Tab-separated table of N, CA and C in Angstrom:
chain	number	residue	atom	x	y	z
A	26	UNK	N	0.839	-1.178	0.000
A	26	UNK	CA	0.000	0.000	0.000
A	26	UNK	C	0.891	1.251	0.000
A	27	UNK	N	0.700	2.170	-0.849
A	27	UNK	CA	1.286	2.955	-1.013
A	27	UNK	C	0.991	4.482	-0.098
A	28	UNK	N	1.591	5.354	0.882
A	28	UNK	CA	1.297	6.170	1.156
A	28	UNK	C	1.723	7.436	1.260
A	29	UNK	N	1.154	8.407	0.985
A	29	UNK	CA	0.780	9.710	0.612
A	29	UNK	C	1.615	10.576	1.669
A	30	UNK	N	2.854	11.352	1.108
A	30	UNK	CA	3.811	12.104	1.891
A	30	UNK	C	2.992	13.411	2.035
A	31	UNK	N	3.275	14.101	3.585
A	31	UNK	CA	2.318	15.023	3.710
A	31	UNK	C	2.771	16.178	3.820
A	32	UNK	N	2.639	17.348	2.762
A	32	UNK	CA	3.137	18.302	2.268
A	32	UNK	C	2.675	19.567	3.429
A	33	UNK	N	3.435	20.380	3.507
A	33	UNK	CA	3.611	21.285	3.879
A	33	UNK	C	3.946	22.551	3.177
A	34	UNK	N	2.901	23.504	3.374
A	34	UNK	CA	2.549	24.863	3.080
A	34	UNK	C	2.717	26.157	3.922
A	35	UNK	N	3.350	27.524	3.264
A	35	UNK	CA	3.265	28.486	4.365
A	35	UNK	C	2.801	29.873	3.605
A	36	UNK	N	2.272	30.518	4.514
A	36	UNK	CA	2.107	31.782	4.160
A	36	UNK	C	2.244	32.689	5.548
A	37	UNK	N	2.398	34.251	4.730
A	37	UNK	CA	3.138	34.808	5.572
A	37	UNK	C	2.278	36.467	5.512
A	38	UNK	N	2.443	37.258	6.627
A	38	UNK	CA	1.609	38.565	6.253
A	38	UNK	C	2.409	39.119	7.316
A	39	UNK	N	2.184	40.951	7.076
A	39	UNK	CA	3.138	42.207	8.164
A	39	UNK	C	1.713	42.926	8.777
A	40	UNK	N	1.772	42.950	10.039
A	40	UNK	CA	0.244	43.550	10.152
A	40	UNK	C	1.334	44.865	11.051
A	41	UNK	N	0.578	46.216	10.903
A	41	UNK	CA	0.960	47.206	11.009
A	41	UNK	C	0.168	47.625	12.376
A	42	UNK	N	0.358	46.757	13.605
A	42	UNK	CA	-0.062	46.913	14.832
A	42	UNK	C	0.725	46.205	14.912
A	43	UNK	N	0.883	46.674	16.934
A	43	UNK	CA	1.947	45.729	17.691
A	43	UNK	C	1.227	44.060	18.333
A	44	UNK	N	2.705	43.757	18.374
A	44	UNK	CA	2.245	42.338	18.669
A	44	UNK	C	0.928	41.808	19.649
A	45	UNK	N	1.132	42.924	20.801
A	45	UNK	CA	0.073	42.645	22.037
A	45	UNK	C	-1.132	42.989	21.413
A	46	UNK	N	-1.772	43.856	20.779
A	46	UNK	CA	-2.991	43.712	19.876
A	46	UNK	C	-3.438	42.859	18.557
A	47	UNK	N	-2.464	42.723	18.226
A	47	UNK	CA	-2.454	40.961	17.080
A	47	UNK	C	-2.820	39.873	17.744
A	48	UNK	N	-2.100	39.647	18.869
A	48	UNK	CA	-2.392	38.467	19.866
A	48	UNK	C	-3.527	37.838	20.070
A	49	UNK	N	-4.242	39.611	20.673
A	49	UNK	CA	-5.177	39.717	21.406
A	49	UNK	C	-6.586	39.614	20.411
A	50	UNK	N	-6.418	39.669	18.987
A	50	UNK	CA	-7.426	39.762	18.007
A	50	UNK	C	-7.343	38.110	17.865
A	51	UNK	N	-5.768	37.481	17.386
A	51	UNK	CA	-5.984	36.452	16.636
A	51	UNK	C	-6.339	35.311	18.413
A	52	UNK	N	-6.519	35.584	19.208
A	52	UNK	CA	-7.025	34.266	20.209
A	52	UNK	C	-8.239	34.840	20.611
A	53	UNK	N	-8.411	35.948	20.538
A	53	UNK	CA	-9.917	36.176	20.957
A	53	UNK	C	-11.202	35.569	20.182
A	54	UNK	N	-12.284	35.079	20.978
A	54	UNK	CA	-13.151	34.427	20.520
A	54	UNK	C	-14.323	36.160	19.826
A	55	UNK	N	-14.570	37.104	20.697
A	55	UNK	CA	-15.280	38.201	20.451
A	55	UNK	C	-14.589	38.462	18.881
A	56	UNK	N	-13.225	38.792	18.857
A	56	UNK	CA	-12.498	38.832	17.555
A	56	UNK	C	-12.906	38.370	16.299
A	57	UNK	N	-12.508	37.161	16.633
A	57	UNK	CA	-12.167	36.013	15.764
A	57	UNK	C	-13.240	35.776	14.963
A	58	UNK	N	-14.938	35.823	15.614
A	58	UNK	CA	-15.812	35.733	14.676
A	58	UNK	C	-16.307	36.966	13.561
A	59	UNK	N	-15.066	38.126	13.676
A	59	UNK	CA	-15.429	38.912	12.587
A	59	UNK	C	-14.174	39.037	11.636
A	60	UNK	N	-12.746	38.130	11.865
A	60	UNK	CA	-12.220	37.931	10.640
A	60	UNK	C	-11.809	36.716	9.743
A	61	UNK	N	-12.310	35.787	10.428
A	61	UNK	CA	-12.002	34.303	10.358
A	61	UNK	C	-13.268	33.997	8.613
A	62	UNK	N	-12.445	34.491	8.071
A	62	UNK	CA	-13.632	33.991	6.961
A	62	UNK	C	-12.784	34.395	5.668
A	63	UNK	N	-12.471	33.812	4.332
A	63	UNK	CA	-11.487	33.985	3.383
A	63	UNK	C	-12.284	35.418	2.453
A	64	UNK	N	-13.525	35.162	2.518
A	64	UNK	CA	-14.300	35.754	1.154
A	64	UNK	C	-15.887	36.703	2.358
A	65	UNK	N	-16.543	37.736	1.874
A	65	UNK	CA	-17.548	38.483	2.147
A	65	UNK	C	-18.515	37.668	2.145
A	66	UNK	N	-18.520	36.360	1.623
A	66	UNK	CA	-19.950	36.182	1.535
A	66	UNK	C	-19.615	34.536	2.558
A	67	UNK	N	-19.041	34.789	3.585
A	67	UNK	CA	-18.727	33.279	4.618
A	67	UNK	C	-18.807	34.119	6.160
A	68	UNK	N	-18.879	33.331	6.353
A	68	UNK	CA	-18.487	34.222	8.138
A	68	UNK	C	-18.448	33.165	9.036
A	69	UNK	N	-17.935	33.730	10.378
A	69	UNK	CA	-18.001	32.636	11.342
A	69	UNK	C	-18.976	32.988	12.600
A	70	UNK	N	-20.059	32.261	12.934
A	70	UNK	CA	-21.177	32.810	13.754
A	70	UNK	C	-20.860	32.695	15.300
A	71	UNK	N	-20.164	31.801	15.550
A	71	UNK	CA	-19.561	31.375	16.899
A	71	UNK	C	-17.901	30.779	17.202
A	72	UNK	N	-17.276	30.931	17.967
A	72	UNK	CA	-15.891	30.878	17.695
A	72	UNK	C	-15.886	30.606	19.727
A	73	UNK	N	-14.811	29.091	19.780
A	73	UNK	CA	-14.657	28.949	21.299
A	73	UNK	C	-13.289	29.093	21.452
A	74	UNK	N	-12.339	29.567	22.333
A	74	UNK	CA	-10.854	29.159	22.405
A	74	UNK	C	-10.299	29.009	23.909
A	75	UNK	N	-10.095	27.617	23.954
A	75	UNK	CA	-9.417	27.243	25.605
A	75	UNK	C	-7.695	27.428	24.877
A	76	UNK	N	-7.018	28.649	25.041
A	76	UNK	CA	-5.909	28.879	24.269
A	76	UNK	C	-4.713	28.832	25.400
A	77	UNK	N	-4.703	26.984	25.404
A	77	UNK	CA	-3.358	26.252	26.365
A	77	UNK	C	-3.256	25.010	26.047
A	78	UNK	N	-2.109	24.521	25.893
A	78	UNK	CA	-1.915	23.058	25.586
A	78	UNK	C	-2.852	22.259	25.957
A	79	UNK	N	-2.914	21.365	25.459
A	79	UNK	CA	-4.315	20.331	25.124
A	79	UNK	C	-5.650	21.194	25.040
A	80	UNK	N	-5.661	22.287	25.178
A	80	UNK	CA	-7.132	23.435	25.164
A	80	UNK	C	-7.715	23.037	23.386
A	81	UNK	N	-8.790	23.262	23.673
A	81	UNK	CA	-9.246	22.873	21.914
A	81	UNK	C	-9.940	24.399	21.529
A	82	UNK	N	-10.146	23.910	20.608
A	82	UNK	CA	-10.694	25.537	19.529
A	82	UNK	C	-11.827	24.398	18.995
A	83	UNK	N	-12.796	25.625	18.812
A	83	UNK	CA	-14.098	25.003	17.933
A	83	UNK	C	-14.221	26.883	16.869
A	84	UNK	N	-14.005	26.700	15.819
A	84	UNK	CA	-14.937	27.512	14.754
A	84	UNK	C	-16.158	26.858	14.015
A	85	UNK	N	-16.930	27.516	14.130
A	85	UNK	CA	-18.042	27.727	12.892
A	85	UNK	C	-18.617	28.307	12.253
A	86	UNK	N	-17.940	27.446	11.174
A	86	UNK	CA	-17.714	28.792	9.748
A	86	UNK	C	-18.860	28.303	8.728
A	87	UNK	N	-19.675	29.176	8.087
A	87	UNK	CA	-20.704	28.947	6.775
A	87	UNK	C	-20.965	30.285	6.009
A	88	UNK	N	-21.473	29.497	4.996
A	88	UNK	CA	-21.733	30.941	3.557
A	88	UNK	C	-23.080	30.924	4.587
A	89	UNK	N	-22.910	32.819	4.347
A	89	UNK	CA	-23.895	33.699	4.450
A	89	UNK	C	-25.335	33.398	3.864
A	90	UNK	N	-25.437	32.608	3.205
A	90	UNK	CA	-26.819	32.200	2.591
A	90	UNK	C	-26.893	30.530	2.977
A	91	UNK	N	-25.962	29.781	4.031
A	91	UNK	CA	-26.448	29.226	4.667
A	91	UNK	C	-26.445	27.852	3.818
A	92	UNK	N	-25.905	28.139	2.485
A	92	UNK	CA	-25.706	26.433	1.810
A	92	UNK	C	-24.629	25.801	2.099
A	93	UNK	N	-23.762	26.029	2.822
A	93	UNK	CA	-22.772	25.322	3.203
A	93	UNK	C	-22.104	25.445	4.331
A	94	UNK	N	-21.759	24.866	5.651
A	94	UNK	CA	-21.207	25.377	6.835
A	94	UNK	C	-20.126	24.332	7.078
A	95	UNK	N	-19.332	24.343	7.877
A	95	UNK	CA	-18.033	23.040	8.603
A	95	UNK	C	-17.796	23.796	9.700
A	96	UNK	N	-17.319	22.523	10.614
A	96	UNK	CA	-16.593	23.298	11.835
A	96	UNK	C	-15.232	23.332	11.592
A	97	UNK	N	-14.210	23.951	12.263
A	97	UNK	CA	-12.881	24.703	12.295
A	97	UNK	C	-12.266	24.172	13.385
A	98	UNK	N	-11.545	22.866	13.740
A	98	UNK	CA	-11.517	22.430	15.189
A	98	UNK	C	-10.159	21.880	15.260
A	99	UNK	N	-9.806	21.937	16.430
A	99	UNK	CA	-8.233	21.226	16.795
A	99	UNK	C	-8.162	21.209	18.175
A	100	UNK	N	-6.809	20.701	18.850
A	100	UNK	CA	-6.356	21.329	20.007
A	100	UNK	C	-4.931	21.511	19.548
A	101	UNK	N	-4.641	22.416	20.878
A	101	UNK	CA	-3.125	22.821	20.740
A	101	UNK	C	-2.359	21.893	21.281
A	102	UNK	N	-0.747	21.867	20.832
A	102	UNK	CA	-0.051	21.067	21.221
A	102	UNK	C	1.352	22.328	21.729
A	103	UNK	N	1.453	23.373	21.410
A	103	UNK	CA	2.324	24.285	21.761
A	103	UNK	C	1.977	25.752	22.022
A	104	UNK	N	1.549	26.472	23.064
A	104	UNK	CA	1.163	27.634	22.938
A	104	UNK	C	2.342	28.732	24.268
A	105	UNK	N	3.392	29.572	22.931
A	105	UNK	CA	4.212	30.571	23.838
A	105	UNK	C	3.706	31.450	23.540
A	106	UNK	N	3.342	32.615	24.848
A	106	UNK	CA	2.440	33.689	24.039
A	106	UNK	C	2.915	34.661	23.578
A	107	UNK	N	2.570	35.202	22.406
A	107	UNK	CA	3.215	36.241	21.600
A	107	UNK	C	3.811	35.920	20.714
A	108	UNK	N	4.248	34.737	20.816
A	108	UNK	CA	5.600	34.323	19.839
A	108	UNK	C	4.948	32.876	19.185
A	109	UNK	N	4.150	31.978	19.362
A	109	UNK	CA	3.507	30.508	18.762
A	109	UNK	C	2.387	30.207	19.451
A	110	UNK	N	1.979	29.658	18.741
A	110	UNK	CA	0.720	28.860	18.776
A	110	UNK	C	0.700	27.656	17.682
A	111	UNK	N	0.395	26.488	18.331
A	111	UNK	CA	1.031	25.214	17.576
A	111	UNK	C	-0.518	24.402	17.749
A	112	UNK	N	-1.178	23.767	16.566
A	112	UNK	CA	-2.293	22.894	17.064
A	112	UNK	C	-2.147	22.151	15.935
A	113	UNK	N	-3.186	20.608	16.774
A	113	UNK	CA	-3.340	19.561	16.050
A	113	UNK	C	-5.063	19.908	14.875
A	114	UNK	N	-5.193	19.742	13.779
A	114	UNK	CA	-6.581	19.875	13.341
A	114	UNK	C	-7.551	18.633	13.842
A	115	UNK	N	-8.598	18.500	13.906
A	115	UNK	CA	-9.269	17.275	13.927
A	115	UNK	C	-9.183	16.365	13.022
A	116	UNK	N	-8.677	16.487	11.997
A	116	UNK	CA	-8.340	15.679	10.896
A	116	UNK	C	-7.009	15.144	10.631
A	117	UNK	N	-6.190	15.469	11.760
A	117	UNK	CA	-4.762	14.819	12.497
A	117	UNK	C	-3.776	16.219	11.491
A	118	UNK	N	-4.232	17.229	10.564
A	118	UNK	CA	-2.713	17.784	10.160
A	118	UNK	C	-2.696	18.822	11.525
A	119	UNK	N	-0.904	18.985	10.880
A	119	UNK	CA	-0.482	20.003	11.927
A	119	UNK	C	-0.338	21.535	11.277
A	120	UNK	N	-0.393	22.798	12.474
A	120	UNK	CA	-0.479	24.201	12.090
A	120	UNK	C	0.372	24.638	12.950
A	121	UNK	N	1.145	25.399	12.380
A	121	UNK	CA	1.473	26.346	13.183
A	121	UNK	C	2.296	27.571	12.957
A	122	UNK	N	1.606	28.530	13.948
A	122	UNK	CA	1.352	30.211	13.727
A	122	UNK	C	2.680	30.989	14.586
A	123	UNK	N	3.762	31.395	13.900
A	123	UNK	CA	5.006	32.405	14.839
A	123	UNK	C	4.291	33.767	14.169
A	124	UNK	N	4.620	34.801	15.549
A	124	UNK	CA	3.992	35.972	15.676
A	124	UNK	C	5.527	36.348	16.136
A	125	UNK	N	6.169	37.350	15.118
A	125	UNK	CA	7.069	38.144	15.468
A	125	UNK	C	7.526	39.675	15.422
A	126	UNK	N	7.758	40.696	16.164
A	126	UNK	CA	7.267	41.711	16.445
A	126	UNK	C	8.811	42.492	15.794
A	127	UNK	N	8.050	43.547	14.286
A	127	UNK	CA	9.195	44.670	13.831
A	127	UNK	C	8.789	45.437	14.544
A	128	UNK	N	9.023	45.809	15.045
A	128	UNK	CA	9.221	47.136	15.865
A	128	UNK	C	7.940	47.488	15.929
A	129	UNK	N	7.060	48.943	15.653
A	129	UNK	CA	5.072	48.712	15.358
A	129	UNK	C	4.526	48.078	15.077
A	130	UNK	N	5.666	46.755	14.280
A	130	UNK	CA	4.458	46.067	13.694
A	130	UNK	C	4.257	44.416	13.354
A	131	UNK	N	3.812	43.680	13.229
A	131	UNK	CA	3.950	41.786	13.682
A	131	UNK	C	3.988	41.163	12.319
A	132	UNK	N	4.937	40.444	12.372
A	132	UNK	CA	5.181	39.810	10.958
A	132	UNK	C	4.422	38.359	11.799
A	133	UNK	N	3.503	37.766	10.825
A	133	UNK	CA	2.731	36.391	11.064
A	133	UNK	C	3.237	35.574	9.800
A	134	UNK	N	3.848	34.253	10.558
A	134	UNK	CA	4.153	33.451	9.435
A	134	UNK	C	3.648	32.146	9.823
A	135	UNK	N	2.567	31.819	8.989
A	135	UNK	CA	1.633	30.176	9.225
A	135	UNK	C	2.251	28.790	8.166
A	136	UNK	N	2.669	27.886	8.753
A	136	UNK	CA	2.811	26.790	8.280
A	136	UNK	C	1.980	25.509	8.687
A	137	UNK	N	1.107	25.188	7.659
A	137	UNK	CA	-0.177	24.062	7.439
A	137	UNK	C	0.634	23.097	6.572
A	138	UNK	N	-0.132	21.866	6.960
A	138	UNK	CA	-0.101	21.068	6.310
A	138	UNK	C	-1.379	20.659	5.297
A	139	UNK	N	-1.140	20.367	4.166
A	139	UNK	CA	-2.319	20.502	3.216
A	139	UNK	C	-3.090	19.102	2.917
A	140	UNK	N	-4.239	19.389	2.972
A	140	UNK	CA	-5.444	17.952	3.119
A	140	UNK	C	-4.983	17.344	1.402
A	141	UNK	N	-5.359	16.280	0.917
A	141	UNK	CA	-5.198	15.869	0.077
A	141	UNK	C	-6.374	16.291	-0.885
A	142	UNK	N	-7.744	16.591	-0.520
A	142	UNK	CA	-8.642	16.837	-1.497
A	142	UNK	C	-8.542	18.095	-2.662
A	143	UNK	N	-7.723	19.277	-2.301
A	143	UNK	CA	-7.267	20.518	-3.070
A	143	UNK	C	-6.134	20.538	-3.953
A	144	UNK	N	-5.944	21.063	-4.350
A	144	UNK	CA	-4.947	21.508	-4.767
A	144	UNK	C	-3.886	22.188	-3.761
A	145	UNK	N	-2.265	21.868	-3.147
A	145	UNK	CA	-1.793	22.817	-2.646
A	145	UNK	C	-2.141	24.456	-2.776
A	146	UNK	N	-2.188	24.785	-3.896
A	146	UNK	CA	-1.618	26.143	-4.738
A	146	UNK	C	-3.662	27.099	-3.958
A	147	UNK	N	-4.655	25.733	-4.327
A	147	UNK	CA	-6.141	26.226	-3.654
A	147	UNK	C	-6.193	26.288	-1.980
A	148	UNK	N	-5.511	25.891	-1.642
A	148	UNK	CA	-5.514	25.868	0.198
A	148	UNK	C	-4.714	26.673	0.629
A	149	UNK	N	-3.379	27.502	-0.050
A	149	UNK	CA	-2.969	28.082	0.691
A	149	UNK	C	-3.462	29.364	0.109
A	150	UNK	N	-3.950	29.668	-1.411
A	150	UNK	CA	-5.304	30.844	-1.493
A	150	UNK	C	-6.234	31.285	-0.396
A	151	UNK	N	-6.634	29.659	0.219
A	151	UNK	CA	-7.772	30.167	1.249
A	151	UNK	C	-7.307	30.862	2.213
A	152	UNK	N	-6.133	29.850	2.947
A	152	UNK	CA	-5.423	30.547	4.226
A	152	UNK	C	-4.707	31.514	4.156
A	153	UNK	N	-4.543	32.160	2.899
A	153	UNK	CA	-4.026	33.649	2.712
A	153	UNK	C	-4.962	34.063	2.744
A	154	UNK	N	-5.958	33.975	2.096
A	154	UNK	CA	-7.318	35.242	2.271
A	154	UNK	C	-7.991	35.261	3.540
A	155	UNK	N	-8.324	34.315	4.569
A	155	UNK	CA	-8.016	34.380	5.728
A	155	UNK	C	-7.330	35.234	6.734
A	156	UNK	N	-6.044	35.178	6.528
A	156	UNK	CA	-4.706	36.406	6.576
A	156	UNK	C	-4.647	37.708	6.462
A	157	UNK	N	-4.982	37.256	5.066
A	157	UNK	CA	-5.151	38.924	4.476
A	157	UNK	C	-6.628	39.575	5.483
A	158	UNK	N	-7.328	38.842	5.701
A	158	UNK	CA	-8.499	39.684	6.568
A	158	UNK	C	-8.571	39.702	7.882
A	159	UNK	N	-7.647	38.864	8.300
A	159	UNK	CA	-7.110	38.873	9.518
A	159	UNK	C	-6.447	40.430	9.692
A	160	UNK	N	-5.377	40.913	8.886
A	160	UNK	CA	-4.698	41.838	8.638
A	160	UNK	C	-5.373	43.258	8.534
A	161	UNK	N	-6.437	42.729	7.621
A	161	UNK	CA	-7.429	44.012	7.622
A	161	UNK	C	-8.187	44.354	8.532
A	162	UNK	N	-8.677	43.493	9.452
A	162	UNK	CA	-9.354	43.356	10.356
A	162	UNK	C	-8.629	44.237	11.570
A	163	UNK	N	-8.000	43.798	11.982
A	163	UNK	CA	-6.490	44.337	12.918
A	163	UNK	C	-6.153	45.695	12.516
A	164	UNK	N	-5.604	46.196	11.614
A	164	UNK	CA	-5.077	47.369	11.426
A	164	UNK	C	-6.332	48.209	11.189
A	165	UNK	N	-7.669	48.127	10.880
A	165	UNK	CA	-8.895	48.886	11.107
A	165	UNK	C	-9.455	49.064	12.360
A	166	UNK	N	-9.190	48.202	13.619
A	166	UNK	CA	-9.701	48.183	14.309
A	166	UNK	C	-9.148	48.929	15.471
């Protein structure tokens, strides 16, 4: 039986706030359900975070018109604050998020591992647009 080597993906963004308010957006549950979504027409209606080793995360994320929803779930396996956040997905890949601080402003660099059903090149689209509104989200707020 032949099996399937499991690739690894990263993307990377500069958010133009300091680290202690990046932090505080990307683990907050109040936060989180207004940037956690790739595209305008998805959102996330409820968002839980026990944000400490073995602590789990629950998102739930669906299109705005309600034809399609999934949950967003893991626990952590590494959490230093300010600087990582490391979790397992429910679907066994691994993530993980370094938060590092230029001077005003937090360079975020995410490395996922990619499910087999996409395309690499389509999954890390999503989790950049994700990012990217993460980013927007943060520096508007």
């Amino acid at each position: 039986m032949e099996t399937k080597e499991k690739t690894d993906s990263c993307i990377e963004t500069l958010i133009h706030s300091p680290t202690d308010k990046v932090w505080k957006y990307w683990t907050s549950p109040e936060h989180i359900i207004h940037w956690n979504n790739a595209s305008e027409d998805w959102c996330t209606p409820s968002a839980t975070n026990d944000l400490k080793v073995g602590g789990k995360f629950f998102f739930k994320m669906e299109a705005k018109d309600g034809s399609f929803g999934f949950e967003f779930e893991g626990v952590y396996s590494d959490v230093k604050e300010k600087k990582l956040i490391a979790y397992k997905l429910a679907d066994g890949r691994q993530v993980a998020v370094h938060f590092s601080s230029e001077g005003e402003n937090t360079k975020i660099v995410e490395t996922f591992e990619a499910e087999e059903i996409n395309t690499i090149a389509l999954q890390r689209e999503g989790w950049q647009a994700i990012l990217d509104n993460f980013k927007k989200y943060c520096e508007l707020n």
